[in-house]
Structures are given as C-alpha cells and as structure tokens.
Short mmCIF file of N, CA and C in Angstrom, two decimals:
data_model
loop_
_atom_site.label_atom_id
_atom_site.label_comp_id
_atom_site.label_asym_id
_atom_site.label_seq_id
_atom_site.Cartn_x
_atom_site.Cartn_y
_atom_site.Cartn_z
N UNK A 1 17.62 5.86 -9.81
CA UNK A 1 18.16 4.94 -8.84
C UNK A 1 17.23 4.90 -7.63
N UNK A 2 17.24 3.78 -6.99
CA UNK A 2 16.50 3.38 -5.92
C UNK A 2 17.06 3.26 -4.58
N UNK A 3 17.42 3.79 -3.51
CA UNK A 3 17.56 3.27 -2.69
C UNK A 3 17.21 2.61 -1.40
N UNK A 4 17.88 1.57 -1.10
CA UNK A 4 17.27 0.35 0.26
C UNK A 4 17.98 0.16 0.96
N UNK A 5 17.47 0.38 2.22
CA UNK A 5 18.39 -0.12 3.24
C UNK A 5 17.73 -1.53 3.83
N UNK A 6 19.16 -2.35 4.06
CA UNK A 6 18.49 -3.63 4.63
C UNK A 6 19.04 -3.67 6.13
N UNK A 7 17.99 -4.33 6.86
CA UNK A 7 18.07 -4.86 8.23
C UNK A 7 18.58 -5.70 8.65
N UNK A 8 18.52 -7.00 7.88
CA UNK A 8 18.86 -8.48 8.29
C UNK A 8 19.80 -8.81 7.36
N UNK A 9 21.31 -10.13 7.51
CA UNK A 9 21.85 -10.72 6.35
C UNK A 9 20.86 -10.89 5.15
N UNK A 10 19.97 -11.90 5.60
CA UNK A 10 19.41 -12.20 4.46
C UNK A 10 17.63 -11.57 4.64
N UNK A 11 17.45 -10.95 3.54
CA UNK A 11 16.17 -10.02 3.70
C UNK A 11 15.90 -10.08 1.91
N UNK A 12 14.62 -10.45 2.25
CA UNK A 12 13.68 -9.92 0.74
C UNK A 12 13.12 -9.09 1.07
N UNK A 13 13.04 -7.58 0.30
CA UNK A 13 12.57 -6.51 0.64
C UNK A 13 11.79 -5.92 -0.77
N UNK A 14 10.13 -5.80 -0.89
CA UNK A 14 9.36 -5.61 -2.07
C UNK A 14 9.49 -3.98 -1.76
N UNK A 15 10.35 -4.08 -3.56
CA UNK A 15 10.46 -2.51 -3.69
C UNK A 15 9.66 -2.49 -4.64
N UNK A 16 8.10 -2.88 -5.09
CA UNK A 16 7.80 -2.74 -6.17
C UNK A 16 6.70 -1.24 -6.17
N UNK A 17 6.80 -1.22 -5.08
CA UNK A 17 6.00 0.58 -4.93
C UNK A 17 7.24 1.52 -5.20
N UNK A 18 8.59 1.41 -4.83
CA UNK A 18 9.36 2.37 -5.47
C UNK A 18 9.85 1.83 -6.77
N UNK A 19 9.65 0.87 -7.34
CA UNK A 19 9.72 1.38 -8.90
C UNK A 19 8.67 2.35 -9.41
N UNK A 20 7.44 1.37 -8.85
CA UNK A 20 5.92 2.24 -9.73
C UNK A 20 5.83 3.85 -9.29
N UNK A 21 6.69 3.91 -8.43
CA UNK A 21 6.69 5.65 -7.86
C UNK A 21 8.04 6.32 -8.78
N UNK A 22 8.89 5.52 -8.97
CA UNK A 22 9.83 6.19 -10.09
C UNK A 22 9.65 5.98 -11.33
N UNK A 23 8.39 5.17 -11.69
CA UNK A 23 7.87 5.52 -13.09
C UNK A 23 7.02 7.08 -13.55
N UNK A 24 6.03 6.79 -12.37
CA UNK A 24 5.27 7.75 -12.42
C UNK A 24 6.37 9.10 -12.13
N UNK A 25 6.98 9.22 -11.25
CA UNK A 25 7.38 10.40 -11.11
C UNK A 25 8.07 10.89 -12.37
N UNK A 26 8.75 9.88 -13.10
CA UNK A 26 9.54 10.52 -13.94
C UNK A 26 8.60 10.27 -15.53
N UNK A 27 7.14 10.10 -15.41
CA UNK A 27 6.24 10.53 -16.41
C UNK A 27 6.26 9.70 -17.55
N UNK A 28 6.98 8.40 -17.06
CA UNK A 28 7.09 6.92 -18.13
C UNK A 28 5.82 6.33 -18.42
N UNK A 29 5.29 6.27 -19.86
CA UNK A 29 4.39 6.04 -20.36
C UNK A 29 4.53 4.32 -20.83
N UNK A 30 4.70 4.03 -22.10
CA UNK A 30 4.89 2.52 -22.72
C UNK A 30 6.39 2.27 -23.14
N UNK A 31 6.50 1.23 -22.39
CA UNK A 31 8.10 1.18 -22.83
C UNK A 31 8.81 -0.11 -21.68
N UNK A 32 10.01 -0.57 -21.30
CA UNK A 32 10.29 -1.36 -20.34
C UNK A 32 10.97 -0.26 -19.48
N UNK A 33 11.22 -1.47 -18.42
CA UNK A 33 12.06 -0.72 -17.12
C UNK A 33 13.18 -1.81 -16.84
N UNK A 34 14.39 -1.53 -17.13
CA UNK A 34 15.35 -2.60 -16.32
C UNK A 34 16.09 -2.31 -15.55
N UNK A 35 15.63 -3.16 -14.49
CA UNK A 35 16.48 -3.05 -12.85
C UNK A 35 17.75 -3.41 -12.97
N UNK A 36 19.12 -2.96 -11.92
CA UNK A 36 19.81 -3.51 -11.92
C UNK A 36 20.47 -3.44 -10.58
N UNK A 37 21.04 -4.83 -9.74
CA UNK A 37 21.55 -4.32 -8.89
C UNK A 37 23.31 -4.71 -9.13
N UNK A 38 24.36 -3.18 -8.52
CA UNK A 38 25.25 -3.73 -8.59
C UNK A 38 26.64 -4.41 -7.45
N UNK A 39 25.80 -4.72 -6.70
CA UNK A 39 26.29 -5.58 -5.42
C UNK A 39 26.12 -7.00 -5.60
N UNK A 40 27.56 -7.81 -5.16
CA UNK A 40 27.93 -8.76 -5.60
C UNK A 40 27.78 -9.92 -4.78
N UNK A 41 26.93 -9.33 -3.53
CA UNK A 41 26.18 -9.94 -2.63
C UNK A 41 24.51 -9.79 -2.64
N UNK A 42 24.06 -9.09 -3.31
CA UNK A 42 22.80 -8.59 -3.92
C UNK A 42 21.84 -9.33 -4.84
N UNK A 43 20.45 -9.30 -4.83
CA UNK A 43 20.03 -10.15 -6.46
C UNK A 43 18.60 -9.02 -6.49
N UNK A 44 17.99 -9.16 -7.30
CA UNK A 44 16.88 -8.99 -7.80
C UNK A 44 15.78 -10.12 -8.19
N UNK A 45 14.75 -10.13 -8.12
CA UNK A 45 13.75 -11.53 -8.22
C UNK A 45 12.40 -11.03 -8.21
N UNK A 46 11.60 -11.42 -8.94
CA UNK A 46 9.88 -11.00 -9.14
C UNK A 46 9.11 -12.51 -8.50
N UNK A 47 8.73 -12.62 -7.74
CA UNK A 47 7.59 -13.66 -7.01
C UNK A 47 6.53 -12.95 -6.44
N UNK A 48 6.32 -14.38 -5.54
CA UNK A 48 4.88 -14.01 -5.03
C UNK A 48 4.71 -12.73 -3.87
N UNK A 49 3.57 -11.83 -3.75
CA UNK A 49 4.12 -11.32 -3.03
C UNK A 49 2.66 -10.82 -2.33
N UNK A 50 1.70 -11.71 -2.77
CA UNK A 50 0.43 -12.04 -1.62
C UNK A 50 0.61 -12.68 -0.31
N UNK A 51 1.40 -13.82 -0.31
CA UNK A 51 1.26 -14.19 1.20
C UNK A 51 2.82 -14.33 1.78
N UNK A 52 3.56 -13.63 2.55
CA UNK A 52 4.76 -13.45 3.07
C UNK A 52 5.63 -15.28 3.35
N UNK A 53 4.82 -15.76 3.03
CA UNK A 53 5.35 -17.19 3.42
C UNK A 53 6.26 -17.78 2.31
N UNK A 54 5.94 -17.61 1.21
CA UNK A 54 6.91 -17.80 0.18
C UNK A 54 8.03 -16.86 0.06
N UNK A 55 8.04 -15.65 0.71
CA UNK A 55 9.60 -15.24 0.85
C UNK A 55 10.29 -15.93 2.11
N UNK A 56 9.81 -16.14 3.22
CA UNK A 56 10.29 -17.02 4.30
C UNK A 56 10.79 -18.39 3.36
N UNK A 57 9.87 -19.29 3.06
CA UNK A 57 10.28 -20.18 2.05
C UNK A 57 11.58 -20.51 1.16
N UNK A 58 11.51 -19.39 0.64
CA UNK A 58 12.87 -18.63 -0.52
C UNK A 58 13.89 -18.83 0.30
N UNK A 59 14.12 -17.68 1.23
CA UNK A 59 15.03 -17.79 1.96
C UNK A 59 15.71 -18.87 2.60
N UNK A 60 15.04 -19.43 3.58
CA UNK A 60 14.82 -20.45 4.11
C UNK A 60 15.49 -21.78 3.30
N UNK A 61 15.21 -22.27 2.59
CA UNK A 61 15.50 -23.16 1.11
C UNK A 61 16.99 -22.42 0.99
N UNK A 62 17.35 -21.29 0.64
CA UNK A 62 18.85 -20.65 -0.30
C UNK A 62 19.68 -21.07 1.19
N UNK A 63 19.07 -20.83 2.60
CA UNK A 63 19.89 -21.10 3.13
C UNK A 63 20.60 -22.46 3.94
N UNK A 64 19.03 -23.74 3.32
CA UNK A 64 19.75 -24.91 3.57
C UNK A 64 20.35 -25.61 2.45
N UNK A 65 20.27 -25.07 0.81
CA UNK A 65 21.04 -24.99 -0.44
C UNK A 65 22.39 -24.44 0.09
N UNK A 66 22.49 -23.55 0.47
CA UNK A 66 23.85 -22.52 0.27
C UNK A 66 23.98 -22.19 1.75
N UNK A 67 24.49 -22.98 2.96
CA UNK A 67 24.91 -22.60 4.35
C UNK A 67 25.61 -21.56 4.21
N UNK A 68 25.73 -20.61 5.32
CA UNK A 68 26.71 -19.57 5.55
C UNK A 68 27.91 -20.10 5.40
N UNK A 69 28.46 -21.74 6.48
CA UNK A 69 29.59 -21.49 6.87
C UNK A 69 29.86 -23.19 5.69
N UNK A 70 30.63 -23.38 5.37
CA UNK A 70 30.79 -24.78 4.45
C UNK A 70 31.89 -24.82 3.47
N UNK A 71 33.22 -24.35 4.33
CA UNK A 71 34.67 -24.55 3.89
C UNK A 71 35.06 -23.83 2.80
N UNK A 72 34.54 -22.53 2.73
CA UNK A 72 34.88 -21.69 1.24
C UNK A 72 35.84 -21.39 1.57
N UNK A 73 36.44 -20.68 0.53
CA UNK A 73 37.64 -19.99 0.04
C UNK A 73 38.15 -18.53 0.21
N UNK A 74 36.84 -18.36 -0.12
CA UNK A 74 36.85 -16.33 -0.36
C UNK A 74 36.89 -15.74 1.44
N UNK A 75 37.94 -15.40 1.36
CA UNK A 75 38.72 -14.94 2.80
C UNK A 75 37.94 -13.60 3.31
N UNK A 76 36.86 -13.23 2.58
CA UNK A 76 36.11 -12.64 3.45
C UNK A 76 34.83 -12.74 4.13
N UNK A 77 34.58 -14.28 3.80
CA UNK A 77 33.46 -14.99 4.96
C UNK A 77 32.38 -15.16 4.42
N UNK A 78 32.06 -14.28 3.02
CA UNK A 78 30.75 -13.95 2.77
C UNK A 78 30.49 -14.87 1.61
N UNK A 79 31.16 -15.89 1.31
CA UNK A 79 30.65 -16.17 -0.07
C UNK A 79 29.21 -17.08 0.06
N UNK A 80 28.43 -17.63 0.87
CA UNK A 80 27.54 -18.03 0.55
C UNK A 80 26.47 -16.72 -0.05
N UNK A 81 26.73 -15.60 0.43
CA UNK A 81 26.02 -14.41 -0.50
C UNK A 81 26.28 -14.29 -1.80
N UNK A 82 27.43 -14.59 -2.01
CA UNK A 82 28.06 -14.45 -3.37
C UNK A 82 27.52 -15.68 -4.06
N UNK A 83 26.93 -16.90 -3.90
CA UNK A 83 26.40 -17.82 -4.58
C UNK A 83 24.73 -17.68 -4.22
N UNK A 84 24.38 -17.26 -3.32
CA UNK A 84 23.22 -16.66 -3.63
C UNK A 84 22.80 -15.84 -4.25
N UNK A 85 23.38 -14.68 -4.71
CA UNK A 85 22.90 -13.44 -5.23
C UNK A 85 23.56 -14.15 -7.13
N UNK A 86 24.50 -14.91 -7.35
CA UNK A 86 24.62 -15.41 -8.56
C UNK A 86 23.40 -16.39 -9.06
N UNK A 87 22.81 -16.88 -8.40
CA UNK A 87 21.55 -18.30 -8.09
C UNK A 87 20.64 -16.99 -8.97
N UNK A 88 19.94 -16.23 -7.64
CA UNK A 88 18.96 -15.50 -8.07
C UNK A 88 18.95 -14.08 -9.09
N UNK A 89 20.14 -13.83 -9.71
CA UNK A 89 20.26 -12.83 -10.43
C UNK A 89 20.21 -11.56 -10.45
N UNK A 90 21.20 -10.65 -10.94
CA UNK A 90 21.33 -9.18 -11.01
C UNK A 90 20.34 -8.61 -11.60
N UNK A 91 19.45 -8.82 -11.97
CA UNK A 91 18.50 -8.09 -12.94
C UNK A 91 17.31 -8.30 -13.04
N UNK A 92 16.16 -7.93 -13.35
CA UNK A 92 15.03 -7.91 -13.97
C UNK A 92 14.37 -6.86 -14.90
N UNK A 93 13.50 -7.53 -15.41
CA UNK A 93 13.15 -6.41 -16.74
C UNK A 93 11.49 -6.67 -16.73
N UNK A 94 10.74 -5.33 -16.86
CA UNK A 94 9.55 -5.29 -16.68
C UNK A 94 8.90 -4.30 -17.60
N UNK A 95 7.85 -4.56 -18.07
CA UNK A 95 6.86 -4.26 -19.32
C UNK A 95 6.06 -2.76 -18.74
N UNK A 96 5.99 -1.44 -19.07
CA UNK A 96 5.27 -0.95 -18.38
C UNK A 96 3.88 -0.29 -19.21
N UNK A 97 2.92 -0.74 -19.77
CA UNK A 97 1.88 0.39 -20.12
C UNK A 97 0.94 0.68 -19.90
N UNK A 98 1.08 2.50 -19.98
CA UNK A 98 0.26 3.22 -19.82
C UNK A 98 0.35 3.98 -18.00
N UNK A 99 1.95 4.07 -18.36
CA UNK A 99 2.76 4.26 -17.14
C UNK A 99 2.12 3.15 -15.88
N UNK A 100 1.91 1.85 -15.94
CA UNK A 100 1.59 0.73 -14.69
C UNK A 100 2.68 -0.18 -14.95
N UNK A 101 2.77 -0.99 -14.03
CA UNK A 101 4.07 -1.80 -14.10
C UNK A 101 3.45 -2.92 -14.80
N UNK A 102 3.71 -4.20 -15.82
CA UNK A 102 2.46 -5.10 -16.05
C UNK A 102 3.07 -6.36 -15.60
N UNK A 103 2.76 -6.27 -14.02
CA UNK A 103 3.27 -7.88 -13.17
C UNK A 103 1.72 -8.36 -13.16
N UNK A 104 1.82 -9.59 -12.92
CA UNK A 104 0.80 -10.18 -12.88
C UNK A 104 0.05 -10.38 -11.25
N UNK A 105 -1.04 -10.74 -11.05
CA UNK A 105 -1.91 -10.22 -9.85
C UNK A 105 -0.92 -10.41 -8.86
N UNK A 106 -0.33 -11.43 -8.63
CA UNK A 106 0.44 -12.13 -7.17
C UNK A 106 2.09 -11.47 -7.43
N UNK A 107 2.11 -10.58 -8.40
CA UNK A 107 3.84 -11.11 -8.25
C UNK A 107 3.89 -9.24 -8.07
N UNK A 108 5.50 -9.45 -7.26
CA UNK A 108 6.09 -8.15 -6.77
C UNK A 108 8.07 -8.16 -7.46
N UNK A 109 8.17 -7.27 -7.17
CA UNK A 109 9.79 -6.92 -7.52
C UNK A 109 10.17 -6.76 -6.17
N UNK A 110 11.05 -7.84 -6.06
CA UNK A 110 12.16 -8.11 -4.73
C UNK A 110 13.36 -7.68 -4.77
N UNK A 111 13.40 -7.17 -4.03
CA UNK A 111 15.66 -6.49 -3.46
C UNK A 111 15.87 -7.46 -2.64
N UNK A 112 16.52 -8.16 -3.27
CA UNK A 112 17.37 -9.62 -2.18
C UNK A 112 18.80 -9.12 -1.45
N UNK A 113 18.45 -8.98 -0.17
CA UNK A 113 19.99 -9.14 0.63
C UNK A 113 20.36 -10.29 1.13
N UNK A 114 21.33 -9.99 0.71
CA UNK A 114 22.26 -11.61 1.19
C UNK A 114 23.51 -11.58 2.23
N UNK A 115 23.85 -10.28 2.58
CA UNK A 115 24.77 -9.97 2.93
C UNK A 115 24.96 -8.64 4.08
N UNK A 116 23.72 -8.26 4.57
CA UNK A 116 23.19 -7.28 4.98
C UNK A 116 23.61 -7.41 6.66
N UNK A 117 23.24 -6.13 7.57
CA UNK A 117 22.50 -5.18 6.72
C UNK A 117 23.07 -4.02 6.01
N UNK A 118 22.78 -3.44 5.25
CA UNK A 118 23.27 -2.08 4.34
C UNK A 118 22.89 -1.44 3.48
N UNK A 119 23.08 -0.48 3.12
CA UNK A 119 22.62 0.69 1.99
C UNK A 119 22.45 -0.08 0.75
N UNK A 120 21.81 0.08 0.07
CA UNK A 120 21.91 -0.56 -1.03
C UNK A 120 21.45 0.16 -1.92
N UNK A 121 21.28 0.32 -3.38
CA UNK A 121 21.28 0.77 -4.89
C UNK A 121 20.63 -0.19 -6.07
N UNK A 122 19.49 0.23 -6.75
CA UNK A 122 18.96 -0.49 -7.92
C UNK A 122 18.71 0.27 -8.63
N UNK A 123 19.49 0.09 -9.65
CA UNK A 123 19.79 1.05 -11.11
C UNK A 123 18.46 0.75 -11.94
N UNK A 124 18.01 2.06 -12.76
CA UNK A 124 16.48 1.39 -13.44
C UNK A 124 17.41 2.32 -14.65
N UNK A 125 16.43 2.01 -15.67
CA UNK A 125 16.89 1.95 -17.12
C UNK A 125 15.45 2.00 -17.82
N UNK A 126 15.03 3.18 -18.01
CA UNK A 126 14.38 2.91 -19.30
C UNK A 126 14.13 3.02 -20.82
N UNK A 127 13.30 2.36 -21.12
CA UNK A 127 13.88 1.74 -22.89
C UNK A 127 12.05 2.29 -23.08
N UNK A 128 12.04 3.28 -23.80
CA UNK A 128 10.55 3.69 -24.56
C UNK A 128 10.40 2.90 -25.20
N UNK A 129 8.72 2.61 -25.45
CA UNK A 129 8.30 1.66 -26.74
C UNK A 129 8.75 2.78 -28.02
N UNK A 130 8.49 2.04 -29.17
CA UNK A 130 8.62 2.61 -30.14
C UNK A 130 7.37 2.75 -31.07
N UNK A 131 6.57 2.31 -30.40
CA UNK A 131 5.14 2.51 -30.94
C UNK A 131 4.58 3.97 -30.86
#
C-alpha cells in the first residue's frame, strides 16, 4: 500500500516514484502491478507527466465538465468528486520488466484528488509473469 496525502480539493499528485520504490523494495522482477484506489472520491490515471500543464489542463476541463456546485442530490455536497473520480477511474494496471515500470517516455501514474485535502491509500497487487 501507498500512502498520499493531498493538499488541495482537486490535486493530481505523480506517485509514480512510489510505485517504482515499492517494486523495487519488495524485489518484483517480471510480472504486472495493479493499482487500486478505494475512495469514492478518488481516481487513478497514467498521462503526461513532462510538462505540468496538462495536469492543470485535466483538471481545469473536469472542472468546467463537472462544476462543484450544479443542483445535485447527494446531501453531502461532494458529488461532483463522485463523478469525477467515476469519469477517470479506480484503477490502473502496469507491465513491469526486469523490476522497471514499462510507461512510456512522457507518461507517469497519477493519484487524483477530487475531494481533498486528505490521507489517502493505493492498493498495489502483484501478478508474477509466468514465464
């Protein structure tokens, strides 16, 4: 497990040095890794993660898609998190060999808060190759 704390409601935060540090530490060779987060205001997402402007972007965009405030239902205020973190998804799954993560040059593993700030948790899972 991973943990993050977030600062802001809405924050993309590249945890992709603490996966590759909980691969290595725990001596994962060829095989996948699947993330999971289980907060229902939460997502997971792999983009760009060379120039900081496309997470501004991201954000930015989910939040003139999905306003905070726009006559919901759910009596505890938060549901535009709750349709954000459904948009961008609980999960990702990543290839690792020769214990390296295999993202491609530009892309990182994102912890999306939507609902922040707070402690947060990303469950990893790994699945050995069978080779």
């Amino acid at each position: 497990m991973i943990e993050i704390t977030s600062h802001h409601r809405d924050q993309m935060i590249n945890i992709t040095h603490l996966v590759a540090r909980h691969i290595s530490e725990q001596g994962y060779s060829n095989g996948v890794v699947v993330l999971f987060v289980r907060h229902t205001t939460a997502a997971l997402t792999i983009n760009e993660n060379a120039d900081p402007d496309v997470v501004t972007d991201l954000l930015a965009t989910l939040d003139k898609k999905i306003p905070w405030q726009d006559n919901y239902r759910h009596a505890e205020g938060n549901s535009a998190a709750h349709l954000k973190s459904s948009l961008m998804g609980s999960s990702e799954t990543v290839i690792v060999r020769k214990g390296q993560l295999q993202l491609g040059t530009w892309q990182g593993i994102y912890f999306c808060e939507f609902d922040g700030p707070r402690r947060r948790q990303v469950d990893l899972q790994w699945l050995p190759s069978a080779e």
